Coordinates of C-alpha atoms and ligand atoms in Angstrom, one line a residue:
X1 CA 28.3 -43.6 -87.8
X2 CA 30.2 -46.3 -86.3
X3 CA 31.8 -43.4 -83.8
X4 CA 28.2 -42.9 -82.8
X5 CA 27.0 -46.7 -82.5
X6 CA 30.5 -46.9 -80.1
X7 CA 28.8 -44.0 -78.2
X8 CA 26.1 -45.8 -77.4
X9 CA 28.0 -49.1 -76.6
X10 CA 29.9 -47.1 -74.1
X11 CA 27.2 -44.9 -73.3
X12 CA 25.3 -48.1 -72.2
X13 CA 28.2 -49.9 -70.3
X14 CA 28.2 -46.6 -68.0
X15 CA 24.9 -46.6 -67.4
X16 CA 24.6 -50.1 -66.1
X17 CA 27.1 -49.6 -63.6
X18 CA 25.2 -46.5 -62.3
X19 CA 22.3 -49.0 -62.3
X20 CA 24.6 -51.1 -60.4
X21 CA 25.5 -48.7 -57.9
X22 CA 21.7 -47.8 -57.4
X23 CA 20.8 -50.9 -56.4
X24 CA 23.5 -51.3 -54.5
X25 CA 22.5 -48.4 -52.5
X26 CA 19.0 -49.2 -52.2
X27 CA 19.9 -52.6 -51.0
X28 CA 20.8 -50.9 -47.7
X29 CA 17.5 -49.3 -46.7
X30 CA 16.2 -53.3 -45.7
X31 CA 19.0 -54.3 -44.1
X32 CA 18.6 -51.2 -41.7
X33 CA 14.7 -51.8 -41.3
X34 CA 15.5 -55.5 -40.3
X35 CA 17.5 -54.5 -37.4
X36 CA 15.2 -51.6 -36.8
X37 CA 12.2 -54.1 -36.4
X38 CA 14.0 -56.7 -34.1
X39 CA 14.6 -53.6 -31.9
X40 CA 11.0 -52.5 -32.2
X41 CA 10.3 -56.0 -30.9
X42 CA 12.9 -56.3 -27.9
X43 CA 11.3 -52.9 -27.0
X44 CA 7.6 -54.1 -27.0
X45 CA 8.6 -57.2 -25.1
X46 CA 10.3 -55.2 -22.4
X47 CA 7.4 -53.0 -21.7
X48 CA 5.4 -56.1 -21.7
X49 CA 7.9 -57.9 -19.2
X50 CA 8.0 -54.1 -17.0
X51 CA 4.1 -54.0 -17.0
X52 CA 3.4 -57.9 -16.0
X53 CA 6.8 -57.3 -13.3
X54 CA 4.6 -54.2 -11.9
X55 CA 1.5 -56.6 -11.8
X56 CA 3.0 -59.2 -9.7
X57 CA 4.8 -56.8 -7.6
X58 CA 1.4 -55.3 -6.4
X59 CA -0.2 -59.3 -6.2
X60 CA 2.9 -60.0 -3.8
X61 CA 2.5 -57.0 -2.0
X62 CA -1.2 -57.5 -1.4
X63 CA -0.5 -61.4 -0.5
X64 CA 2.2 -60.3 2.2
X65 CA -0.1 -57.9 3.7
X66 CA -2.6 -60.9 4.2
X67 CA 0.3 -63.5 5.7
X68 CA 1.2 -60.9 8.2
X69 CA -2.9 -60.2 9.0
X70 CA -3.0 -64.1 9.4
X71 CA -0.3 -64.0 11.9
X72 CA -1.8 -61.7 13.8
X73 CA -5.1 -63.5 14.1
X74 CA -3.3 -66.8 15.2
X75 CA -1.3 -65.0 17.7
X76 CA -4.5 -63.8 19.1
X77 CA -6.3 -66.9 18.7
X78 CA -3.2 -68.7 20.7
X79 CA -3.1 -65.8 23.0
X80 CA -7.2 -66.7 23.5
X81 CA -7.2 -70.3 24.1
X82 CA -4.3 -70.3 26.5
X83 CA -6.9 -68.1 28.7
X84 CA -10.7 -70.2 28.4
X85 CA -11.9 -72.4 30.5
X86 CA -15.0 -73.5 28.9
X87 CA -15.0 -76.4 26.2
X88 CA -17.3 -74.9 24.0
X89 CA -15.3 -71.5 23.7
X90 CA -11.9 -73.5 23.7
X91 CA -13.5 -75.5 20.4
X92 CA -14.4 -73.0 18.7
X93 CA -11.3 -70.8 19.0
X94 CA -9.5 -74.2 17.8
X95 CA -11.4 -74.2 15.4
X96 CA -10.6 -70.8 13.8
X97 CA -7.0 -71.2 14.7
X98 CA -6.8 -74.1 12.7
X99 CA -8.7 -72.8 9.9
X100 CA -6.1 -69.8 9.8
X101 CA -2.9 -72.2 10.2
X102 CA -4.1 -73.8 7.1
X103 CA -4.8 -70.5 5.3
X104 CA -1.2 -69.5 6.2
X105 CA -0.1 -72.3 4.9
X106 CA -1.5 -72.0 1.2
X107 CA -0.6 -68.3 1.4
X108 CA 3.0 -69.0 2.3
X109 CA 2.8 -71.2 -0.4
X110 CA 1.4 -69.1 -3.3
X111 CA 3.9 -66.2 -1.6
X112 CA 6.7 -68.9 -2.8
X113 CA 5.5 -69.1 -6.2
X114 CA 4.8 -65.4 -6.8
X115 CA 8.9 -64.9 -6.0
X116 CA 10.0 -67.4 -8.0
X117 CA 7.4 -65.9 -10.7
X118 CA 8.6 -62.5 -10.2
X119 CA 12.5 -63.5 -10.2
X120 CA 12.0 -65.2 -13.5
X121 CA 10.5 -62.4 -15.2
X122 CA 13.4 -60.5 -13.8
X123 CA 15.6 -62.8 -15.5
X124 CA 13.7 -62.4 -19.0
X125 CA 14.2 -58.6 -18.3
X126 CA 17.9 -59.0 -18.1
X127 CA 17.9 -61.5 -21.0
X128 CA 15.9 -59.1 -22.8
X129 CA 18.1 -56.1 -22.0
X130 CA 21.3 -58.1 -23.3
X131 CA 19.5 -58.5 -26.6
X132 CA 18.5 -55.2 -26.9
X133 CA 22.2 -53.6 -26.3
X134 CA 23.4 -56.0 -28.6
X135 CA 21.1 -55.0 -31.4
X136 CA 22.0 -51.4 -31.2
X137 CA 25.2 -51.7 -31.2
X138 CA 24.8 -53.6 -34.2
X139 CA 22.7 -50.6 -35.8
X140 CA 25.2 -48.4 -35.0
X141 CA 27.9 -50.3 -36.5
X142 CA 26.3 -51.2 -39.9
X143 CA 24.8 -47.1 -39.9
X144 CA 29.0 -46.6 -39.7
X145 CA 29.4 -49.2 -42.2
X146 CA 26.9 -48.4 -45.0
X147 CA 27.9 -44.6 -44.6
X148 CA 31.3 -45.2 -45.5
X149 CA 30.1 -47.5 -48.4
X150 CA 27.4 -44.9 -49.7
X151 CA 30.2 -42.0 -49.8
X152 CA 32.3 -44.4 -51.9
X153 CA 29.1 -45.3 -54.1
X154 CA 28.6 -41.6 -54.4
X155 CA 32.0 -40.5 -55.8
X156 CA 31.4 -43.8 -58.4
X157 CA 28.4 -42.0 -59.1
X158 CA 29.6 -38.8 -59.7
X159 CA 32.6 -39.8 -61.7
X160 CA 29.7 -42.0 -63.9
X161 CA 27.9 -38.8 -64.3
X162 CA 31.3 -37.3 -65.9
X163 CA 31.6 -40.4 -68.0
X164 CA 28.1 -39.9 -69.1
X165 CA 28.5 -36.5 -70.6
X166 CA 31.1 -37.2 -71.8
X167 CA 29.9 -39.5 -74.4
X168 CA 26.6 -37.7 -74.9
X169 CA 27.9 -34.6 -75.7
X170 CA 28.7 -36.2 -78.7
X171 CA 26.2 -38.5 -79.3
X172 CA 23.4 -37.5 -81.5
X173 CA 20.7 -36.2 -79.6
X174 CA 18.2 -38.3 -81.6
X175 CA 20.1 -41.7 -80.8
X176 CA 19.8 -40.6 -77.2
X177 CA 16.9 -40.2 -76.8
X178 CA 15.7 -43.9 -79.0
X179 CA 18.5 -45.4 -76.5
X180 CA 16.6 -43.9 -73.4
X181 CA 13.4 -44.8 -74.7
X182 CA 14.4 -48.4 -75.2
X183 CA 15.8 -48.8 -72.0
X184 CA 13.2 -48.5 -70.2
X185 CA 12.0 -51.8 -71.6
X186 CA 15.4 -53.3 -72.0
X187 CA 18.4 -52.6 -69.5
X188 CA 20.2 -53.8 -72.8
X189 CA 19.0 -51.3 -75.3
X190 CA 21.8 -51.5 -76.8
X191 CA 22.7 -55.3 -78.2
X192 CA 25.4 -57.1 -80.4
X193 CA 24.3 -58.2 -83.8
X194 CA 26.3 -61.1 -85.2
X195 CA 26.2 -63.5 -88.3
X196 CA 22.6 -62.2 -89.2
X197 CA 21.1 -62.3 -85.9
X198 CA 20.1 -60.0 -83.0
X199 CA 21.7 -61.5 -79.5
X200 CA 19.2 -59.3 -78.0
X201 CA 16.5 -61.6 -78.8
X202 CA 17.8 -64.3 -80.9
X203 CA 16.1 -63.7 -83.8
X204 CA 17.6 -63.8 -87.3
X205 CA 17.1 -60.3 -88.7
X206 CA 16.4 -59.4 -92.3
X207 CA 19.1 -59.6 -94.7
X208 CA 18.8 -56.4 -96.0
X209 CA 18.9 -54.8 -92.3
X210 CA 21.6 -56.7 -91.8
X211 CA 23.3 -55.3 -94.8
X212 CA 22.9 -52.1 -93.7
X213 CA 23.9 -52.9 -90.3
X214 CA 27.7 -54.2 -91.7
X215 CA 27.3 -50.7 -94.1
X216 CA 26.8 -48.8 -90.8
X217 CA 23.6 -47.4 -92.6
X218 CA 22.1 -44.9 -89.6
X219 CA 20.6 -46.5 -86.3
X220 CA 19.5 -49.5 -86.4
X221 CA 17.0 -51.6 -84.6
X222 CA 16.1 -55.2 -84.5
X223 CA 12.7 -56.0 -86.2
X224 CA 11.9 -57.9 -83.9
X225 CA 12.3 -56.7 -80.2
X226 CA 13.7 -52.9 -81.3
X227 CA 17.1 -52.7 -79.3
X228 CA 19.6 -51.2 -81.1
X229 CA 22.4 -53.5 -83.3
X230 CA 25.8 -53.0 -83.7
X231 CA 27.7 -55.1 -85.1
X232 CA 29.3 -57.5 -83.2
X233 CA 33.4 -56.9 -83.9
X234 CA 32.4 -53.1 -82.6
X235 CA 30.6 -54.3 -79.5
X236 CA 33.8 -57.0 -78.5
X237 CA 36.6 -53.9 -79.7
X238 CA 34.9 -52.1 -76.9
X239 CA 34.8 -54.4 -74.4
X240 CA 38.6 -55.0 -74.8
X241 CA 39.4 -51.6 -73.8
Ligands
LIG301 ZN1 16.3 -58.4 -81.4

């Protein structure tokens, strides 16, 4: 009995550091999504920066087009009043000239500002870029590191499974399968029982049980939260080993 009860001890110290490993593992998965969504980002923000680039590019185009029409029309309107003789003419050709002169003016000026718009969202492009090359090449160094780490998790796990069958190839199948029912609920299904009382839960248990339990009467379970006892110089003999 007590051969079986150290089973299940050991049984249970293998299976928490499979539990271990598994979390372990599945701790990777965020990390990778984290990294994944700051490139997701970087990549909406470029398109956002290419389209609004684009945008401008047209708007400067269109404004250019309109400086070199203006030119033209105070070239002729210089070219004009050079040639009239009459006031009236000579006034109102002023007149327009003037009107266009200050038209240039605000155009040149808005011209300015449209570069200097477009060579700052050129910058943000280039800043943006940086980030970007930067975040995958840290994907595609923590992808290298995590696959190194999983392949030494696996061969854990697979020397764990070993261990495993190991020890319940002897174990009674009945014990087995009351441990694996009880750890679902309890990663410690399997608990120390000393001077009367369960160190599962804390709770003084029976005398009688108790009894049994120092007799190494069968399985037994607390009364209170039903994890299995053993008694507590088997559980600390184990975990010298
Ligand atoms: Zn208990």
């Amino acid at each position: 009995m007590e051969k079986q009860m150290q089973l299940l001890w050991e049984l249970q110290g293998i299976d928490a550091g499979l539990d271990e490993i598994r979390n372990t593992q599945e701790s990777f998965a965020p990390k990778l999504d984290n990294i994944k969504e700051d490139i997701a980002l970087l990549q909406g923000a470029e398109e956002e920066y290419q389209g609004e680039l684009a945008a401008k590019e047209v708007e400067r185009r269109d404004l250019r087009d309109k400086v070199e029409q203006l030119k033209g029309l105070i070239a002729q309107s210089k070219e004009k009043i050079s040639q009239i003789a009459n006031n009236k003419e000579y006034f109102a050709v002023l007149k327009e000239l003037e009107h266009n002169q200050k038209q240039l003016e605000r155009q040149d000026l808005e011209l300015t500002g449209l570069v200097e718009e477009i060579d700052s969202i050129k910058e943000q492009i280039a800043e943006n870029e940086k980030e970007l090359s930067a975040k995958d090449a840290e994907m595609a160094l923590e992808e290298k590191a995590i696959a190194a780490k999983v392949a030494t998790l696996e061969r854990k796990i697979k020397s764990g499974d070993r261990g495993r069958k190991s020890k319940t190839k002897d174990l009674d199948q009945t014990f087995l399968r009351r441990y694996q029912r009880i750890r679902k609920r309890f990663k410690n299904a399997v608990v120390a029982a000393e001077n009367g009382t369960c160190l599962g839960c804390n709770v003084n248990v029976p005398p009688q049980v108790y009894i049994d339990l120092l007799k190494g009467q069968g399985l037994m379970c607390c009364p209170n939260c039903q994890r299995i006892m053993v008694h507590r110089d088997e559980a600390s003999a184990e975990k010298k080993k």
